[in-house]
């Protein structure tokens, strides 16, 4: 028996690395080979996964930053062998950085991420950290919906209204922006650095069923705010279209509240879909034909999980090859259960508690309870 443990993180609860370690303990006595492969689609836990896979090559560095009025340390990783620096957007501007009462996306932007870019470049140039010539961003789990404008604001881009007043680029102000000025843009800081983004979704930023409509509510935006954010980003995108900086506003990637699209436009970053990242890097040494069982999961599994997210991609890839897939999630949307292949067996942590909040708080207890059930199913086969 060969079992692949490949979960994604449970947002605001357990990282994928924590989950595989718990599963490893619970299945210690199983008769078979266990392969531990925590996953990331660029969102929460991205750095943990990179460090787990390359633990002998990576070194952590910490930089102080401010986001949403809260000062904290931001971790980055450098793989000195490949000269790559890894940044997780959720570590800098993520939902987990803010308590509920501060999750107000109309007044938040990604300035902290741009400030971190400046800090790591300065530290590299002063030999305070290992040399790197690539920056790889994990994009996902952000509390922001700002099209990456805050990031480039930190790098010197200025925004003005029609009366030439300087405007802070937060969604509340987007519709008043009339001019984007690049005269102080410090793009030269990155002249020798290649930038890539691992995007957790393929969903377009704008248009029908846009990323703004699908994901803004979980960031704290109400319906009226979502409408205003969408109109504001359309306005900014059209300003860029007029200047021929973008060619199609409906082809923009929606990951990270438009952060991936903004990094692509302003910093020439390559956008890498998470399914490519998972297949080409995380799964490159896994022979699917040798796997008998897959245990995977994420915090909430719904129709969006099939939009390029890690767990959905694994189910598509492995279901024709393995005997069973055990899908372990905090919650599984009833509407998607009929879309799952017949060999997928579902488990929800919420079934072990009285409500969702209790399940999140006690996720490890729930996971261990589910693991015992799966263990019994495996030894009985």
CSV table of C-alpha atoms in Angstrom, one decimal:
chain,number,residue,atom,x,y,z
A,1,UNK,CA,0.0,0.0,0.0
A,2,UNK,CA,1.3,3.4,-1.0
A,3,UNK,CA,-0.5,6.5,0.4
A,4,UNK,CA,0.1,10.1,-0.6
A,5,UNK,CA,-0.7,12.7,2.0
A,6,UNK,CA,-1.1,15.9,0.1
A,7,UNK,CA,-3.4,18.4,1.8
A,8,UNK,CA,-3.7,22.2,1.3
A,9,UNK,CA,-3.9,24.5,4.2
A,10,UNK,CA,-7.0,25.1,6.3
A,11,UNK,CA,-7.2,28.8,6.1
A,12,UNK,CA,-6.9,30.6,9.5
A,13,UNK,CA,-6.5,27.2,11.1
A,14,UNK,CA,-3.8,24.6,10.2
A,15,UNK,CA,-1.1,24.9,7.6
A,16,UNK,CA,-0.6,22.1,5.2
A,17,UNK,CA,2.7,21.3,6.9
A,18,UNK,CA,1.0,21.0,10.2
A,19,UNK,CA,-1.7,18.8,8.6
A,20,UNK,CA,0.8,16.3,7.1
A,21,UNK,CA,2.6,16.0,10.4
A,22,UNK,CA,-0.6,15.2,12.2
A,23,UNK,CA,-1.5,12.7,9.6
A,24,UNK,CA,1.9,11.1,9.8
A,25,UNK,CA,1.4,10.6,13.5
A,26,UNK,CA,-2.1,9.2,13.1
A,27,UNK,CA,-1.0,6.8,10.3
A,28,UNK,CA,2.3,5.8,11.9
A,29,UNK,CA,1.2,2.1,12.3
A,30,UNK,CA,-0.3,1.7,8.8
A,31,UNK,CA,1.3,-1.1,6.8
A,32,UNK,CA,2.6,0.7,3.8
A,33,UNK,CA,4.6,3.5,2.4
A,34,UNK,CA,3.6,7.1,3.4
A,35,UNK,CA,4.6,10.0,1.2
A,36,UNK,CA,4.2,13.4,2.9
A,37,UNK,CA,3.7,16.3,0.4
A,38,UNK,CA,2.1,19.4,1.9
A,39,UNK,CA,0.6,21.6,-0.9
A,40,UNK,CA,0.3,25.3,-1.6
A,41,UNK,CA,-1.5,27.1,-4.3
A,42,UNK,CA,0.3,30.3,-3.4
A,43,UNK,CA,-2.0,31.2,-0.5
A,44,UNK,CA,-1.7,30.6,3.3
A,45,UNK,CA,1.3,28.3,4.1
A,46,UNK,CA,3.2,28.9,0.9
A,47,UNK,CA,6.5,29.5,2.7
A,48,UNK,CA,6.0,26.6,5.0
A,49,UNK,CA,5.6,24.3,2.0
A,50,UNK,CA,8.7,25.7,0.3
A,51,UNK,CA,10.7,25.3,3.5
A,52,UNK,CA,9.4,21.7,4.1
A,53,UNK,CA,10.4,20.6,0.6
A,54,UNK,CA,13.8,22.4,0.6
A,55,UNK,CA,14.6,22.5,4.3
A,56,UNK,CA,18.3,21.9,3.8
A,57,UNK,CA,18.6,24.7,1.3
A,58,UNK,CA,16.4,27.5,2.6
A,59,UNK,CA,17.1,30.2,5.2
A,60,UNK,CA,14.6,32.5,6.8
A,61,UNK,CA,14.9,36.2,7.2
A,62,UNK,CA,12.5,38.6,9.0
A,63,UNK,CA,11.5,42.2,8.2
A,64,UNK,CA,9.3,44.5,10.2
A,65,UNK,CA,6.3,45.9,8.4
A,66,UNK,CA,2.9,47.6,9.0
A,67,UNK,CA,-0.4,46.5,7.6
A,68,UNK,CA,-3.8,47.7,8.6
A,69,UNK,CA,-2.4,49.7,11.6
A,70,UNK,CA,-0.6,46.6,13.0
A,71,UNK,CA,3.1,46.2,13.0
A,72,UNK,CA,4.5,42.7,12.7
A,73,UNK,CA,7.4,40.7,11.3
A,74,UNK,CA,7.2,39.3,7.8
A,75,UNK,CA,9.2,36.2,7.0
A,76,UNK,CA,10.8,35.5,3.7
A,77,UNK,CA,12.8,32.5,2.5
A,78,UNK,CA,15.9,32.4,0.4
A,79,UNK,CA,17.2,29.3,-1.4
A,80,UNK,CA,20.8,30.1,-1.8
A,81,UNK,CA,21.4,27.2,-4.2
A,82,UNK,CA,18.8,28.5,-6.8
A,83,UNK,CA,19.2,32.2,-5.8
A,84,UNK,CA,15.4,32.5,-5.3
A,85,UNK,CA,13.7,34.6,-2.7
A,86,UNK,CA,10.1,33.5,-1.7
A,87,UNK,CA,7.5,35.9,-0.4
A,88,UNK,CA,4.0,34.9,0.7
A,89,UNK,CA,1.4,37.6,0.3
A,90,UNK,CA,-0.7,36.1,3.1
A,91,UNK,CA,2.3,36.5,5.4
A,92,UNK,CA,2.4,40.3,4.6
A,93,UNK,CA,-1.2,41.5,3.8
A,94,UNK,CA,-3.2,38.4,4.6
A,95,UNK,CA,-6.6,38.0,6.3
A,96,UNK,CA,-4.8,36.2,9.1
A,97,UNK,CA,-2.9,39.4,9.9
A,98,UNK,CA,-6.0,41.3,10.9
A,99,UNK,CA,-8.8,40.7,13.5
A,100,UNK,CA,-12.3,40.8,12.1
A,101,UNK,CA,-13.0,44.4,13.0
A,102,UNK,CA,-10.0,45.6,10.9
A,103,UNK,CA,-11.0,43.7,7.8
A,104,UNK,CA,-12.1,46.7,5.7
A,105,UNK,CA,-10.9,46.2,2.2
A,106,UNK,CA,-12.3,49.6,1.0
A,107,UNK,CA,-9.5,51.2,3.1
A,108,UNK,CA,-6.7,48.7,2.7
A,109,UNK,CA,-4.0,48.3,0.1
A,110,UNK,CA,-0.9,46.3,-0.6
A,111,UNK,CA,1.6,49.1,0.3
A,112,UNK,CA,3.2,46.7,2.9
A,113,UNK,CA,4.2,44.3,0.1
A,114,UNK,CA,5.9,47.1,-1.9
A,115,UNK,CA,7.7,48.2,1.3
A,116,UNK,CA,8.9,44.6,1.8
A,117,UNK,CA,10.3,44.5,-1.7
A,118,UNK,CA,12.3,47.6,-1.0
A,119,UNK,CA,13.6,46.2,2.3
A,120,UNK,CA,14.8,42.9,0.8
A,121,UNK,CA,16.5,44.6,-2.2
A,122,UNK,CA,18.3,47.0,0.2
A,123,UNK,CA,19.3,44.1,2.5
A,124,UNK,CA,20.6,42.1,-0.5
A,125,UNK,CA,22.6,45.1,-1.8
A,126,UNK,CA,24.1,45.6,1.7
A,127,UNK,CA,25.0,41.9,1.9
A,128,UNK,CA,22.7,41.5,4.9
A,129,UNK,CA,21.1,38.4,3.4
A,130,UNK,CA,22.0,35.8,0.8
A,131,UNK,CA,22.1,36.9,-2.9
A,132,UNK,CA,19.0,36.3,-5.0
A,133,UNK,CA,18.1,37.2,-8.6
A,134,UNK,CA,14.6,35.9,-8.5
A,135,UNK,CA,11.5,36.7,-6.4
A,136,UNK,CA,8.7,34.2,-6.3
A,137,UNK,CA,5.5,35.5,-4.8
A,138,UNK,CA,2.8,33.2,-3.5
A,139,UNK,CA,-0.4,35.1,-4.2
A,140,UNK,CA,-3.5,34.3,-2.2
A,141,UNK,CA,-5.2,34.7,1.2
A,142,UNK,CA,-5.0,38.5,1.0
A,143,UNK,CA,-7.2,40.9,2.9
A,144,UNK,CA,-6.8,43.4,0.0
A,145,UNK,CA,-8.6,44.1,-3.3
A,146,UNK,CA,-6.4,46.9,-4.7
A,147,UNK,CA,-5.1,45.6,-8.1
A,148,UNK,CA,-1.6,45.8,-6.6
A,149,UNK,CA,-1.7,49.6,-6.7
A,150,UNK,CA,-0.5,49.9,-3.1
A,151,UNK,CA,2.6,47.8,-4.0
A,152,UNK,CA,3.6,50.2,-6.7
A,153,UNK,CA,2.7,53.2,-4.5
A,154,UNK,CA,5.4,52.1,-2.1
A,155,UNK,CA,7.8,51.9,-5.1
A,156,UNK,CA,7.1,55.5,-6.1
A,157,UNK,CA,4.1,55.5,-8.4
A,158,UNK,CA,1.7,58.4,-7.6
A,159,UNK,CA,-2.0,58.8,-8.1
A,160,UNK,CA,-3.8,62.1,-8.7
A,161,UNK,CA,-7.4,63.2,-9.0
A,162,UNK,CA,-8.6,65.6,-11.8
A,163,UNK,CA,-7.6,68.6,-9.6
A,164,UNK,CA,-4.0,67.2,-9.3
A,165,UNK,CA,-4.5,66.3,-5.7
A,166,UNK,CA,-2.4,63.3,-4.5
A,167,UNK,CA,-4.7,60.3,-3.9
A,168,UNK,CA,-4.1,57.3,-1.7
A,169,UNK,CA,-4.8,54.2,-3.9
A,170,UNK,CA,-7.3,52.3,-1.8
A,171,UNK,CA,-10.6,51.1,-3.3
A,172,UNK,CA,-12.6,53.9,-1.6
A,173,UNK,CA,-10.7,56.4,-3.8
A,174,UNK,CA,-10.3,54.5,-7.0
A,175,UNK,CA,-13.1,56.3,-8.9
A,176,UNK,CA,-11.5,59.7,-8.1
A,177,UNK,CA,-8.1,58.7,-9.6
A,178,UNK,CA,-7.6,60.6,-12.9
A,179,UNK,CA,-3.8,60.2,-13.4
A,180,UNK,CA,-1.2,57.6,-12.7
A,181,UNK,CA,2.3,59.2,-12.6
A,182,UNK,CA,5.4,57.1,-13.0
A,183,UNK,CA,8.1,59.8,-12.7
A,184,UNK,CA,9.3,58.5,-9.4
A,185,UNK,CA,8.7,54.8,-10.0
A,186,UNK,CA,11.7,52.9,-8.6
A,187,UNK,CA,11.5,50.1,-11.1
A,188,UNK,CA,15.3,50.2,-11.5
A,189,UNK,CA,15.5,48.5,-8.0
A,190,UNK,CA,14.4,45.3,-9.8
A,191,UNK,CA,16.4,45.6,-13.0
A,192,UNK,CA,18.4,42.4,-12.2
A,193,UNK,CA,15.5,40.5,-10.6
A,194,UNK,CA,13.1,38.1,-12.3
A,195,UNK,CA,9.7,38.1,-10.7
A,196,UNK,CA,7.1,35.3,-10.7
A,197,UNK,CA,3.7,34.9,-9.0
A,198,UNK,CA,2.1,31.6,-8.1
A,199,UNK,CA,-1.6,32.5,-8.5
A,200,UNK,CA,-4.1,30.6,-6.4
A,201,UNK,CA,-7.0,31.1,-8.9
A,202,UNK,CA,-7.5,31.4,-12.6
A,203,UNK,CA,-10.6,33.5,-12.2
A,204,UNK,CA,-10.6,36.8,-14.2
A,205,UNK,CA,-10.5,40.0,-12.1
A,206,UNK,CA,-13.3,41.6,-14.0
A,207,UNK,CA,-16.4,40.6,-16.0
A,208,UNK,CA,-19.2,38.3,-15.0
A,209,UNK,CA,-18.5,35.9,-12.1
A,210,UNK,CA,-15.3,37.9,-11.5
A,211,UNK,CA,-12.8,37.3,-8.7
A,212,UNK,CA,-14.0,40.5,-7.1
A,213,UNK,CA,-17.6,39.2,-6.9
A,214,UNK,CA,-16.5,35.7,-5.8
A,215,UNK,CA,-13.9,36.5,-3.2
A,216,UNK,CA,-14.5,40.0,-1.8
A,217,UNK,CA,-17.2,38.9,0.7
A,218,UNK,CA,-14.7,36.6,2.5
A,219,UNK,CA,-12.4,39.6,2.8
A,220,UNK,CA,-15.1,41.6,4.6
A,221,UNK,CA,-16.7,43.6,1.8
A,222,UNK,CA,-20.5,43.9,1.6
A,223,UNK,CA,-22.6,43.9,-1.6
A,224,UNK,CA,-22.5,47.7,-2.1
A,225,UNK,CA,-18.8,47.8,-1.4
A,226,UNK,CA,-18.2,45.0,-3.9
A,227,UNK,CA,-20.0,46.9,-6.6
A,228,UNK,CA,-18.0,50.0,-5.8
A,229,UNK,CA,-14.7,48.1,-5.8
A,230,UNK,CA,-15.5,46.5,-9.1
A,231,UNK,CA,-16.4,49.8,-10.7
A,232,UNK,CA,-13.2,51.4,-9.3
A,233,UNK,CA,-10.9,48.7,-10.6
A,234,UNK,CA,-12.7,48.8,-14.0
A,235,UNK,CA,-12.0,52.6,-14.0
A,236,UNK,CA,-8.3,52.0,-13.2
A,237,UNK,CA,-8.0,49.3,-15.8
A,238,UNK,CA,-9.6,51.6,-18.4
A,239,UNK,CA,-7.0,54.3,-17.6
A,240,UNK,CA,-4.3,51.7,-18.3
A,241,UNK,CA,-6.1,50.6,-21.4
A,242,UNK,CA,-6.2,54.2,-22.7
A,243,UNK,CA,-2.4,54.4,-22.2
A,244,UNK,CA,-2.0,51.0,-24.0
A,245,UNK,CA,-0.4,49.6,-20.8
A,246,UNK,CA,-3.0,46.8,-20.9
A,247,UNK,CA,-4.7,45.3,-24.0
A,248,UNK,CA,-7.7,43.6,-22.5
A,249,UNK,CA,-9.1,44.5,-19.1
A,250,UNK,CA,-11.2,41.3,-19.0
A,251,UNK,CA,-8.1,39.0,-19.3
A,252,UNK,CA,-6.6,40.3,-16.0
A,253,UNK,CA,-5.9,37.6,-13.4
A,254,UNK,CA,-8.0,37.9,-10.2
A,255,UNK,CA,-5.7,36.3,-7.7
A,256,UNK,CA,-5.0,38.2,-4.5
A,257,UNK,CA,-7.6,40.9,-5.3
A,258,UNK,CA,-5.9,41.7,-8.5
A,259,UNK,CA,-2.4,41.6,-7.0
A,260,UNK,CA,-1.1,39.1,-9.5
A,261,UNK,CA,-2.4,41.3,-12.4
A,262,UNK,CA,-0.8,44.4,-10.9
A,263,UNK,CA,2.6,42.8,-10.4
A,264,UNK,CA,2.4,41.5,-14.0
A,265,UNK,CA,1.5,44.9,-15.4
A,266,UNK,CA,3.8,47.1,-13.3
A,267,UNK,CA,6.7,44.8,-12.4
A,268,UNK,CA,6.6,42.5,-15.5
A,269,UNK,CA,6.0,39.5,-13.2
A,270,UNK,CA,5.2,36.2,-14.8
A,271,UNK,CA,2.0,34.7,-13.6
A,272,UNK,CA,2.2,30.9,-13.0
A,273,UNK,CA,-1.1,29.1,-12.4
A,274,UNK,CA,-1.0,27.1,-9.2
A,275,UNK,CA,-1.8,23.9,-11.1
A,276,UNK,CA,1.4,24.3,-13.1
A,277,UNK,CA,3.4,25.0,-9.9
A,278,UNK,CA,1.9,21.9,-8.2
A,279,UNK,CA,2.5,19.7,-11.3
A,280,UNK,CA,5.9,21.0,-12.3
A,281,UNK,CA,7.5,21.4,-8.9
A,282,UNK,CA,5.6,19.8,-6.0
A,283,UNK,CA,4.6,16.6,-7.8
A,284,UNK,CA,7.6,16.3,-10.2
A,285,UNK,CA,9.1,13.3,-8.4
A,286,UNK,CA,5.7,11.5,-7.7
A,287,UNK,CA,4.8,8.6,-9.9
A,288,UNK,CA,1.0,8.7,-9.9
A,289,UNK,CA,0.8,5.1,-11.2
A,290,UNK,CA,2.4,3.8,-8.0
A,291,UNK,CA,-0.1,5.6,-5.6
A,292,UNK,CA,-2.9,3.5,-4.2
A,293,UNK,CA,-4.6,6.2,-2.0
A,294,UNK,CA,-4.6,9.9,-1.8
A,295,UNK,CA,-5.5,11.9,1.3
A,296,UNK,CA,-6.0,15.6,0.5
A,297,UNK,CA,-8.2,18.5,1.5
A,298,UNK,CA,-8.5,22.2,2.3
A,299,UNK,CA,-10.5,24.4,4.7
A,300,UNK,CA,-13.6,24.9,2.5
A,301,UNK,CA,-14.2,22.9,-0.6
A,302,UNK,CA,-16.6,24.4,-3.0
A,303,UNK,CA,-17.0,25.2,-6.7
A,304,UNK,CA,-14.1,27.6,-6.5
A,305,UNK,CA,-11.9,24.7,-5.6
A,306,UNK,CA,-12.1,23.6,-9.2
A,307,UNK,CA,-10.9,27.0,-10.4
A,308,UNK,CA,-7.2,26.1,-10.4
A,309,UNK,CA,-6.9,25.5,-6.6
A,310,UNK,CA,-4.6,22.8,-5.3
A,311,UNK,CA,-7.1,20.3,-4.0
A,312,UNK,CA,-9.4,20.5,-7.0
A,313,UNK,CA,-6.4,19.9,-9.3
A,314,UNK,CA,-5.2,16.9,-7.4
A,315,UNK,CA,-8.6,15.3,-7.5
A,316,UNK,CA,-8.7,15.8,-11.3
A,317,UNK,CA,-5.2,14.4,-11.7
A,318,UNK,CA,-5.4,11.4,-9.3
A,319,UNK,CA,-9.0,10.2,-9.4
A,320,UNK,CA,-8.5,8.1,-12.6
A,321,UNK,CA,-5.3,6.4,-11.1
A,322,UNK,CA,-5.9,5.7,-7.4
A,323,UNK,CA,-8.3,3.3,-5.6
A,324,UNK,CA,-9.7,6.0,-3.4
A,325,UNK,CA,-9.3,9.7,-2.6
A,326,UNK,CA,-10.1,10.7,1.0
A,327,UNK,CA,-11.2,14.4,0.9
A,328,UNK,CA,-10.8,15.9,4.3
A,329,UNK,CA,-12.0,19.5,4.7
A,330,UNK,CA,-13.4,21.8,7.3
A,331,UNK,CA,-16.5,22.1,5.2
A,332,UNK,CA,-17.6,20.7,1.8
A,333,UNK,CA,-20.3,22.5,-0.1
A,334,UNK,CA,-23.2,20.1,-0.8
A,335,UNK,CA,-23.5,21.5,-4.3
A,336,UNK,CA,-20.1,20.1,-5.4
A,337,UNK,CA,-20.4,16.6,-3.9
A,338,UNK,CA,-22.2,15.4,-7.0
A,339,UNK,CA,-19.4,16.8,-9.2
A,340,UNK,CA,-16.8,14.6,-7.4
A,341,UNK,CA,-15.6,11.3,-8.9
A,342,UNK,CA,-17.1,8.2,-7.4
A,343,UNK,CA,-13.9,7.1,-5.7
A,344,UNK,CA,-13.8,10.3,-3.6
A,345,UNK,CA,-14.8,9.8,0.0
A,346,UNK,CA,-15.7,13.0,1.9
A,347,UNK,CA,-15.1,14.0,5.5
A,348,UNK,CA,-16.0,17.3,7.1
A,349,UNK,CA,-14.5,18.6,10.4
A,350,UNK,CA,-17.7,20.6,11.1
A,351,UNK,CA,-19.5,17.3,11.6
A,352,UNK,CA,-17.6,16.8,14.8
A,353,UNK,CA,-18.5,20.1,16.3
A,354,UNK,CA,-21.6,22.3,17.0
A,355,UNK,CA,-20.6,25.1,14.6
A,356,UNK,CA,-17.9,26.3,12.1
A,357,UNK,CA,-16.1,28.5,14.6
A,358,UNK,CA,-15.7,25.6,17.0
A,359,UNK,CA,-14.4,23.4,14.2
A,360,UNK,CA,-11.8,26.0,13.2
A,361,UNK,CA,-10.7,26.5,16.8
A,362,UNK,CA,-10.4,22.7,17.3
A,363,UNK,CA,-9.2,21.7,13.8
A,364,UNK,CA,-6.5,19.4,15.1
A,365,UNK,CA,-8.9,17.5,17.2
A,366,UNK,CA,-11.3,17.1,14.3
A,367,UNK,CA,-8.5,16.1,12.0
A,368,UNK,CA,-7.3,13.4,14.3
A,369,UNK,CA,-10.9,12.0,14.6
A,370,UNK,CA,-11.3,11.9,10.9
A,371,UNK,CA,-7.8,10.2,10.5
A,372,UNK,CA,-8.9,7.4,12.8
A,373,UNK,CA,-11.9,6.7,10.6
A,374,UNK,CA,-9.8,6.7,7.4
A,375,UNK,CA,-7.3,4.4,9.1
A,376,UNK,CA,-10.0,1.9,9.8
A,377,UNK,CA,-11.2,2.1,6.2
A,378,UNK,CA,-7.7,1.4,4.9
A,379,UNK,CA,-6.9,-1.5,7.2
A,380,UNK,CA,-10.2,-3.1,6.3
A,381,UNK,CA,-9.4,-3.1,2.6
